[in-house]
Amino acid sequence: MDIDTYEQTLIARRAELVGDMVEIEDQLDDPPSKDWDDRSTERQVEALGNSDLAEIKRIDAALARIKAGTYGYCQKCGEQISDARLTLLPDTPFCKTCA
Ligand SMILES: [Zn+2]
């Protein structure tokens, strides 16, 4: 397992998400529209922001595990998480069995 590769992937993804969130905040700063369609679009943007925030939190937790030296081990059963799974889901805290 090459933790550096996963760390780079996580940091890059985090930067991407933070970039997205800045754009979303810019849109939310626009004066509130009286038009119904515009308001429902704003709600979609807010929902997207929340899911981005959840992903950022998972990434931060994964980066903290890299620093603590527990990255790549299941937070539930302690088994090593497979490289195939980490490549697909680098921020996952659980092995395939516990997820
Ligand atoms: Zn497990």
PDB file of C-alpha atoms and ligand atoms in Angstrom:
ATOM      1  CA  MET A   1       0.000   0.000   0.000  1.00  0.00           C
ATOM      2  CA  ASP A   2       1.413   3.382  -1.025  1.00  0.00           C
ATOM      3  CA  ILE A   3      -0.095   5.808   1.468  1.00  0.00           C
ATOM      4  CA  ASP A   4       1.521   8.827  -0.233  1.00  0.00           C
ATOM      5  CA  THR A   5      -0.524   8.141  -3.363  1.00  0.00           C
ATOM      6  CA  TYR A   6      -3.754   8.009  -1.370  1.00  0.00           C
ATOM      7  CA  GLU A   7      -2.787  11.146   0.529  1.00  0.00           C
ATOM      8  CA  GLN A   8      -2.189  13.031  -2.737  1.00  0.00           C
ATOM      9  CA  THR A   9      -5.517  11.776  -4.093  1.00  0.00           C
ATOM     10  CA  LEU A  10      -7.331  12.912  -0.939  1.00  0.00           C
ATOM     11  CA  ILE A  11      -5.658  16.328  -0.885  1.00  0.00           C
ATOM     12  CA  ALA A  12      -6.403  16.887  -4.591  1.00  0.00           C
ATOM     13  CA  ARG A  13     -10.052  15.863  -4.127  1.00  0.00           C
ATOM     14  CA  ARG A  14     -10.347  18.135  -1.092  1.00  0.00           C
ATOM     15  CA  ALA A  15      -8.975  21.108  -3.055  1.00  0.00           C
ATOM     16  CA  GLU A  16     -11.477  20.361  -5.799  1.00  0.00           C
ATOM     17  CA  LEU A  17     -14.365  20.306  -3.294  1.00  0.00           C
ATOM     18  CA  VAL A  18     -13.253  23.478  -1.539  1.00  0.00           C
ATOM     19  CA  GLY A  19     -13.064  25.156  -4.956  1.00  0.00           C
ATOM     20  CA  ASP A  20     -16.613  24.003  -5.666  1.00  0.00           C
ATOM     21  CA  MET A  21     -17.825  25.349  -2.343  1.00  0.00           C
ATOM     22  CA  VAL A  22     -16.346  28.778  -2.954  1.00  0.00           C
ATOM     23  CA  GLU A  23     -18.269  28.928  -6.220  1.00  0.00           C
ATOM     24  CA  ILE A  24     -21.467  27.826  -4.462  1.00  0.00           C
ATOM     25  CA  GLU A  25     -21.030  30.472  -1.778  1.00  0.00           C
ATOM     26  CA  ASP A  26     -20.602  33.089  -4.506  1.00  0.00           C
ATOM     27  CA  GLN A  27     -23.925  32.034  -5.978  1.00  0.00           C
ATOM     28  CA  LEU A  28     -25.658  32.102  -2.594  1.00  0.00           C
ATOM     29  CA  ASP A  29     -24.377  35.628  -1.986  1.00  0.00           C
ATOM     30  CA  ASP A  30     -26.403  36.878  -4.927  1.00  0.00           C
ATOM     31  CA  PRO A  31     -29.461  38.915  -3.897  1.00  0.00           C
ATOM     32  CA  PRO A  32     -32.469  36.624  -3.232  1.00  0.00           C
ATOM     33  CA  SER A  33     -34.644  36.230  -6.272  1.00  0.00           C
ATOM     34  CA  LYS A  34     -38.410  36.654  -6.193  1.00  0.00           C
ATOM     35  CA  ASP A  35     -38.705  34.099  -8.950  1.00  0.00           C
ATOM     36  CA  TRP A  36     -39.774  30.621  -7.776  1.00  0.00           C
ATOM     37  CA  ASP A  37     -37.569  28.724 -10.276  1.00  0.00           C
ATOM     38  CA  ASP A  38     -34.506  30.608  -9.154  1.00  0.00           C
ATOM     39  CA  ARG A  39     -35.239  29.841  -5.511  1.00  0.00           C
ATOM     40  CA  SER A  40     -35.554  26.094  -6.122  1.00  0.00           C
ATOM     41  CA  THR A  41     -32.222  26.210  -7.953  1.00  0.00           C
ATOM     42  CA  GLU A  42     -30.690  27.884  -4.908  1.00  0.00           C
ATOM     43  CA  ARG A  43     -31.964  25.054  -2.712  1.00  0.00           C
ATOM     44  CA  GLN A  44     -30.305  22.496  -5.017  1.00  0.00           C
ATOM     45  CA  VAL A  45     -27.054  24.421  -4.741  1.00  0.00           C
ATOM     46  CA  GLU A  46     -27.363  24.395  -0.936  1.00  0.00           C
ATOM     47  CA  ALA A  47     -27.955  20.623  -0.922  1.00  0.00           C
ATOM     48  CA  LEU A  48     -24.890  20.132  -3.087  1.00  0.00           C
ATOM     49  CA  GLY A  49     -22.892  22.238  -0.639  1.00  0.00           C
ATOM     50  CA  ASN A  50     -23.962  19.993   2.226  1.00  0.00           C
ATOM     51  CA  SER A  51     -22.955  16.790   0.476  1.00  0.00           C
ATOM     52  CA  ASP A  52     -19.619  18.399  -0.438  1.00  0.00           C
ATOM     53  CA  LEU A  53     -19.176  19.330   3.209  1.00  0.00           C
ATOM     54  CA  ALA A  54     -19.844  15.737   4.268  1.00  0.00           C
ATOM     55  CA  GLU A  55     -17.222  14.504   1.801  1.00  0.00           C
ATOM     56  CA  ILE A  56     -14.695  17.078   3.014  1.00  0.00           C
ATOM     57  CA  LYS A  57     -15.246  15.830   6.575  1.00  0.00           C
ATOM     58  CA  ARG A  58     -14.622  12.222   5.466  1.00  0.00           C
ATOM     59  CA  ILE A  59     -11.466  13.320   3.639  1.00  0.00           C
ATOM     60  CA  ASP A  60     -10.235  15.262   6.691  1.00  0.00           C
ATOM     61  CA  ALA A  61     -10.820  12.187   8.863  1.00  0.00           C
ATOM     62  CA  ALA A  62      -8.893  10.041   6.365  1.00  0.00           C
ATOM     63  CA  LEU A  63      -6.000  12.551   6.317  1.00  0.00           C
ATOM     64  CA  ALA A  64      -5.987  12.510  10.137  1.00  0.00           C
ATOM     65  CA  ARG A  65      -5.736   8.701  10.029  1.00  0.00           C
ATOM     66  CA  ILE A  66      -2.771   8.967   7.643  1.00  0.00           C
ATOM     67  CA  LYS A  67      -1.011  11.217  10.203  1.00  0.00           C
ATOM     68  CA  ALA A  68      -1.962   8.861  13.050  1.00  0.00           C
ATOM     69  CA  GLY A  69      -0.694   5.865  11.070  1.00  0.00           C
ATOM     70  CA  THR A  70      -4.039   4.064  11.136  1.00  0.00           C
ATOM     71  CA  TYR A  71      -4.997   4.790   7.531  1.00  0.00           C
ATOM     72  CA  GLY A  72      -5.967   1.728   5.511  1.00  0.00           C
ATOM     73  CA  TYR A  73      -7.178  -0.208   8.545  1.00  0.00           C
ATOM     74  CA  CYS A  74     -10.863  -0.717   9.192  1.00  0.00           C
ATOM     75  CA  GLN A  75     -12.092   1.524  12.038  1.00  0.00           C
ATOM     76  CA  LYS A  76     -14.519  -1.182  13.101  1.00  0.00           C
ATOM     77  CA  CYS A  77     -12.723  -4.545  12.964  1.00  0.00           C
ATOM     78  CA  GLY A  78      -9.102  -3.410  12.523  1.00  0.00           C
ATOM     79  CA  GLU A  79      -8.537  -5.502   9.396  1.00  0.00           C
ATOM     80  CA  GLN A  80      -6.472  -4.033   6.577  1.00  0.00           C
ATOM     81  CA  ILE A  81      -8.640  -2.490   3.835  1.00  0.00           C
ATOM     82  CA  SER A  82      -7.778  -3.807   0.372  1.00  0.00           C
ATOM     83  CA  ASP A  83      -5.895  -1.567  -2.074  1.00  0.00           C
ATOM     84  CA  ALA A  84      -8.659  -2.097  -4.633  1.00  0.00           C
ATOM     85  CA  ARG A  85     -11.190  -0.665  -2.167  1.00  0.00           C
ATOM     86  CA  LEU A  86      -8.979   2.252  -1.144  1.00  0.00           C
ATOM     87  CA  THR A  87      -8.293   3.126  -4.777  1.00  0.00           C
ATOM     88  CA  LEU A  88     -12.051   3.293  -5.345  1.00  0.00           C
ATOM     89  CA  LEU A  89     -12.909   4.970  -2.011  1.00  0.00           C
ATOM     90  CA  PRO A  90      -9.759   6.576  -0.581  1.00  0.00           C
ATOM     91  CA  ASP A  91     -11.724   8.194   2.272  1.00  0.00           C
ATOM     92  CA  THR A  92     -13.451   5.030   3.480  1.00  0.00           C
ATOM     93  CA  PRO A  93     -12.917   4.207   7.179  1.00  0.00           C
ATOM     94  CA  PHE A  94     -14.320   0.655   6.859  1.00  0.00           C
ATOM     95  CA  CYS A  95     -13.431  -2.591   5.122  1.00  0.00           C
ATOM     96  CA  LYS A  96     -15.790  -4.189   2.615  1.00  0.00           C
ATOM     97  CA  THR A  97     -17.308  -6.431   5.302  1.00  0.00           C
ATOM     98  CA  CYS A  98     -18.036  -3.637   7.802  1.00  0.00           C
ATOM     99  CA  ALA A  99     -19.207  -0.969   5.329  1.00  0.00           C
TER     100      ALA A  99
HETATM  101 ZN    ZN B   1     -13.937  -4.140   9.072  1.00  0.00          ZN
END
